[in-house]
């Protein structure tokens, strides 16, 4: 099995929280490139 967990997004700026939902979703999607698919085996 591979490690799984919950994912929550927050992006802070010196002016406070100014991140749109679209930007947060894009940040999650951009993490795909960091995932090692070799950690997942067929079931």
Backbone atoms as SQL, in Angstrom:
CREATE TABLE atoms (id INTEGER PRIMARY KEY, chain TEXT, resi INTEGER, resn TEXT, atom TEXT, x REAL, y REAL, z REAL);
INSERT INTO atoms VALUES
  (1, 'A', 1, 'UNK', 'N', 0.827, -1.188, 0.000),
  (2, 'A', 1, 'UNK', 'CA', 0.000, 0.000, 0.000),
  (3, 'A', 1, 'UNK', 'C', 0.871, 1.250, 0.000),
  (4, 'A', 2, 'UNK', 'N', 0.282, 2.304, -0.436),
  (5, 'A', 2, 'UNK', 'CA', 0.988, 3.581, -0.440),
  (6, 'A', 2, 'UNK', 'C', 0.392, 4.485, 0.628),
  (7, 'A', 3, 'UNK', 'N', 1.129, 5.497, 0.987),
  (8, 'A', 3, 'UNK', 'CA', 0.667, 6.435, 2.008),
  (9, 'A', 3, 'UNK', 'C', -0.461, 7.287, 1.467),
  (10, 'A', 4, 'UNK', 'N', -1.491, 7.431, 2.253),
  (11, 'A', 4, 'UNK', 'CA', -2.596, 8.306, 1.887),
  (12, 'A', 4, 'UNK', 'C', -2.881, 9.210, 3.067),
  (13, 'A', 5, 'UNK', 'N', -3.525, 10.294, 2.802),
  (14, 'A', 5, 'UNK', 'CA', -3.876, 11.202, 3.875),
  (15, 'A', 5, 'UNK', 'C', -4.874, 12.229, 3.395),
  (16, 'A', 6, 'UNK', 'N', -5.272, 13.030, 4.297),
  (17, 'A', 6, 'UNK', 'CA', -6.196, 14.101, 3.970),
  (18, 'A', 6, 'UNK', 'C', -5.385, 15.270, 3.431),
  (19, 'A', 7, 'UNK', 'N', -6.023, 16.047, 2.617),
  (20, 'A', 7, 'UNK', 'CA', -5.336, 17.174, 2.017),
  (21, 'A', 7, 'UNK', 'C', -6.173, 18.428, 2.255),
  (22, 'A', 8, 'UNK', 'N', -5.557, 19.421, 2.825),
  (23, 'A', 8, 'UNK', 'CA', -6.222, 20.703, 3.031),
  (24, 'A', 8, 'UNK', 'C', -5.305, 21.770, 2.453),
  (25, 'A', 9, 'UNK', 'N', -5.897, 22.748, 1.844),
  (26, 'A', 9, 'UNK', 'CA', -5.090, 23.782, 1.197),
  (27, 'A', 9, 'UNK', 'C', -5.332, 25.124, 1.868),
  (28, 'A', 10, 'UNK', 'N', -4.247, 25.825, 2.038),
  (29, 'A', 10, 'UNK', 'CA', -4.322, 27.187, 2.537),
  (30, 'A', 10, 'UNK', 'C', -3.123, 27.933, 1.954),
  (31, 'A', 11, 'UNK', 'N', -3.340, 29.138, 1.592),
  (32, 'A', 11, 'UNK', 'CA', -2.257, 29.952, 1.063),
  (33, 'A', 11, 'UNK', 'C', -2.364, 31.306, 1.738),
  (34, 'A', 12, 'UNK', 'N', -1.302, 31.690, 2.385),
  (35, 'A', 12, 'UNK', 'CA', -1.339, 32.946, 3.123),
  (36, 'A', 12, 'UNK', 'C', -0.475, 33.992, 2.437),
  (37, 'A', 13, 'UNK', 'N', -0.848, 35.194, 2.659),
  (38, 'A', 13, 'UNK', 'CA', -0.137, 36.351, 2.136),
  (39, 'A', 13, 'UNK', 'C', -0.080, 37.359, 3.267),
  (40, 'A', 14, 'UNK', 'N', 0.814, 38.285, 3.197),
  (41, 'A', 14, 'UNK', 'CA', 0.917, 39.277, 4.266),
  (42, 'A', 14, 'UNK', 'C', -0.371, 40.082, 4.435),
  (43, 'A', 15, 'UNK', 'N', -1.198, 40.123, 3.376),
  (44, 'A', 15, 'UNK', 'CA', -2.486, 40.818, 3.460),
  (45, 'A', 15, 'UNK', 'C', -3.604, 39.907, 3.950),
  (46, 'A', 16, 'UNK', 'N', -3.288, 38.658, 4.281),
  (47, 'A', 16, 'UNK', 'CA', -4.311, 37.721, 4.744),
  (48, 'A', 16, 'UNK', 'C', -4.550, 36.630, 3.724),
  (49, 'A', 17, 'UNK', 'N', -5.745, 36.080, 3.760),
  (50, 'A', 17, 'UNK', 'CA', -6.128, 34.988, 2.862),
  (51, 'A', 17, 'UNK', 'C', -6.748, 35.574, 1.603),
  (52, 'A', 18, 'UNK', 'N', -6.053, 35.440, 0.488),
  (53, 'A', 18, 'UNK', 'CA', -6.565, 36.000, -0.762),
  (54, 'A', 18, 'UNK', 'C', -6.453, 34.984, -1.886),
  (55, 'A', 19, 'UNK', 'N', -6.845, 33.751, -1.603),
  (56, 'A', 19, 'UNK', 'CA', -6.714, 32.691, -2.588),
  (57, 'A', 19, 'UNK', 'C', -8.093, 32.224, -3.009),
  (58, 'A', 20, 'UNK', 'N', -8.284, 32.086, -4.295),
  (59, 'A', 20, 'UNK', 'CA', -9.567, 31.596, -4.801),
  (60, 'A', 20, 'UNK', 'C', -9.598, 30.072, -4.747),
  (61, 'A', 21, 'UNK', 'N', -10.792, 29.506, -4.785),
  (62, 'A', 21, 'UNK', 'CA', -10.933, 28.053, -4.814),
  (63, 'A', 21, 'UNK', 'C', -10.241, 27.483, -6.042),
  (64, 'A', 22, 'UNK', 'N', -10.336, 28.171, -7.165),
  (65, 'A', 22, 'UNK', 'CA', -9.683, 27.706, -8.392),
  (66, 'A', 22, 'UNK', 'C', -8.174, 27.603, -8.204),
  (67, 'A', 23, 'UNK', 'N', -7.588, 28.579, -7.529),
  (68, 'A', 23, 'UNK', 'CA', -6.144, 28.558, -7.303),
  (69, 'A', 23, 'UNK', 'C', -5.752, 27.402, -6.373),
  (70, 'A', 24, 'UNK', 'N', -6.567, 27.142, -5.354),
  (71, 'A', 24, 'UNK', 'CA', -6.275, 26.036, -4.446),
  (72, 'A', 24, 'UNK', 'C', -6.354, 24.698, -5.165),
  (73, 'A', 25, 'UNK', 'N', -7.366, 24.510, -6.012),
  (74, 'A', 25, 'UNK', 'CA', -7.495, 23.268, -6.772),
  (75, 'A', 25, 'UNK', 'C', -6.312, 23.106, -7.711),
  (76, 'A', 26, 'UNK', 'N', -5.883, 24.188, -8.330),
  (77, 'A', 26, 'UNK', 'CA', -4.724, 24.120, -9.226),
  (78, 'A', 26, 'UNK', 'C', -3.471, 23.725, -8.452),
  (79, 'A', 27, 'UNK', 'N', -3.319, 24.237, -7.244),
  (80, 'A', 27, 'UNK', 'CA', -2.174, 23.865, -6.413),
  (81, 'A', 27, 'UNK', 'C', -2.175, 22.367, -6.138),
  (82, 'A', 28, 'UNK', 'N', -3.348, 21.792, -5.822),
  (83, 'A', 28, 'UNK', 'CA', -3.446, 20.341, -5.604),
  (84, 'A', 28, 'UNK', 'C', -3.072, 19.589, -6.869),
  (85, 'A', 29, 'UNK', 'N', -3.628, 20.021, -7.980),
  (86, 'A', 29, 'UNK', 'CA', -3.374, 19.325, -9.245),
  (87, 'A', 29, 'UNK', 'C', -1.887, 19.362, -9.601),
  (88, 'A', 30, 'UNK', 'N', -1.260, 20.483, -9.349),
  (89, 'A', 30, 'UNK', 'CA', 0.158, 20.634, -9.678),
  (90, 'A', 30, 'UNK', 'C', 1.047, 19.681, -8.878),
  (91, 'A', 31, 'UNK', 'N', 0.531, 19.129, -7.773),
  (92, 'A', 31, 'UNK', 'CA', 1.305, 18.180, -6.980),
  (93, 'A', 31, 'UNK', 'C', 1.419, 16.818, -7.657),
  (94, 'A', 32, 'UNK', 'N', 0.632, 16.556, -8.681),
  (95, 'A', 32, 'UNK', 'CA', 0.655, 15.261, -9.374),
  (96, 'A', 32, 'UNK', 'C', 2.064, 14.936, -9.852),
  (97, 'A', 33, 'UNK', 'N', 2.790, 15.927, -10.311),
  (98, 'A', 33, 'UNK', 'CA', 4.142, 15.700, -10.825),
  (99, 'A', 33, 'UNK', 'C', 5.087, 15.200, -9.740),
  (100, 'A', 34, 'UNK', 'N', 4.758, 15.428, -8.469),
  (101, 'A', 34, 'UNK', 'CA', 5.608, 15.005, -7.355),
  (102, 'A', 34, 'UNK', 'C', 5.283, 13.593, -6.869),
  (103, 'A', 35, 'UNK', 'N', 4.217, 12.986, -7.396),
  (104, 'A', 35, 'UNK', 'CA', 3.775, 11.667, -6.942),
  (105, 'A', 35, 'UNK', 'C', 4.524, 10.570, -7.678),
  (106, 'A', 36, 'UNK', 'N', 5.054, 9.631, -6.924),
  (107, 'A', 36, 'UNK', 'CA', 5.768, 8.495, -7.498),
  (108, 'A', 36, 'UNK', 'C', 4.776, 7.355, -7.712),
  (109, 'A', 37, 'UNK', 'N', 4.360, 7.142, -8.949),
  (110, 'A', 37, 'UNK', 'CA', 3.359, 6.120, -9.269),
  (111, 'A', 37, 'UNK', 'C', 3.851, 4.715, -8.948),
  (112, 'A', 38, 'UNK', 'N', 5.146, 4.535, -8.777),
  (113, 'A', 38, 'UNK', 'CA', 5.679, 3.215, -8.411),
  (114, 'A', 38, 'UNK', 'C', 5.233, 2.794, -7.011),
  (115, 'A', 39, 'UNK', 'N', 4.730, 3.739, -6.231),
  (116, 'A', 39, 'UNK', 'CA', 4.255, 3.421, -4.886),
  (117, 'A', 39, 'UNK', 'C', 2.896, 2.713, -4.913),
  (118, 'A', 40, 'UNK', 'N', 2.257, 2.659, -6.060),
  (119, 'A', 40, 'UNK', 'CA', 0.932, 2.052, -6.185),
  (120, 'A', 40, 'UNK', 'C', 1.052, 0.769, -6.991),
  (121, 'A', 41, 'UNK', 'N', 0.530, -0.305, -6.431),
  (122, 'A', 41, 'UNK', 'CA', 0.551, -1.569, -7.168),
  (123, 'A', 41, 'UNK', 'C', -0.869, -1.926, -7.597),
  (124, 'A', 42, 'UNK', 'N', -0.959, -2.771, -8.613),
  (125, 'A', 42, 'UNK', 'CA', -2.271, -3.229, -9.063),
  (126, 'A', 42, 'UNK', 'C', -2.892, -4.078, -7.974),
  (127, 'A', 43, 'UNK', 'N', -4.192, -4.075, -7.934),
  (128, 'A', 43, 'UNK', 'CA', -4.891, -4.899, -6.941),
  (129, 'A', 43, 'UNK', 'C', -5.683, -5.991, -7.599);
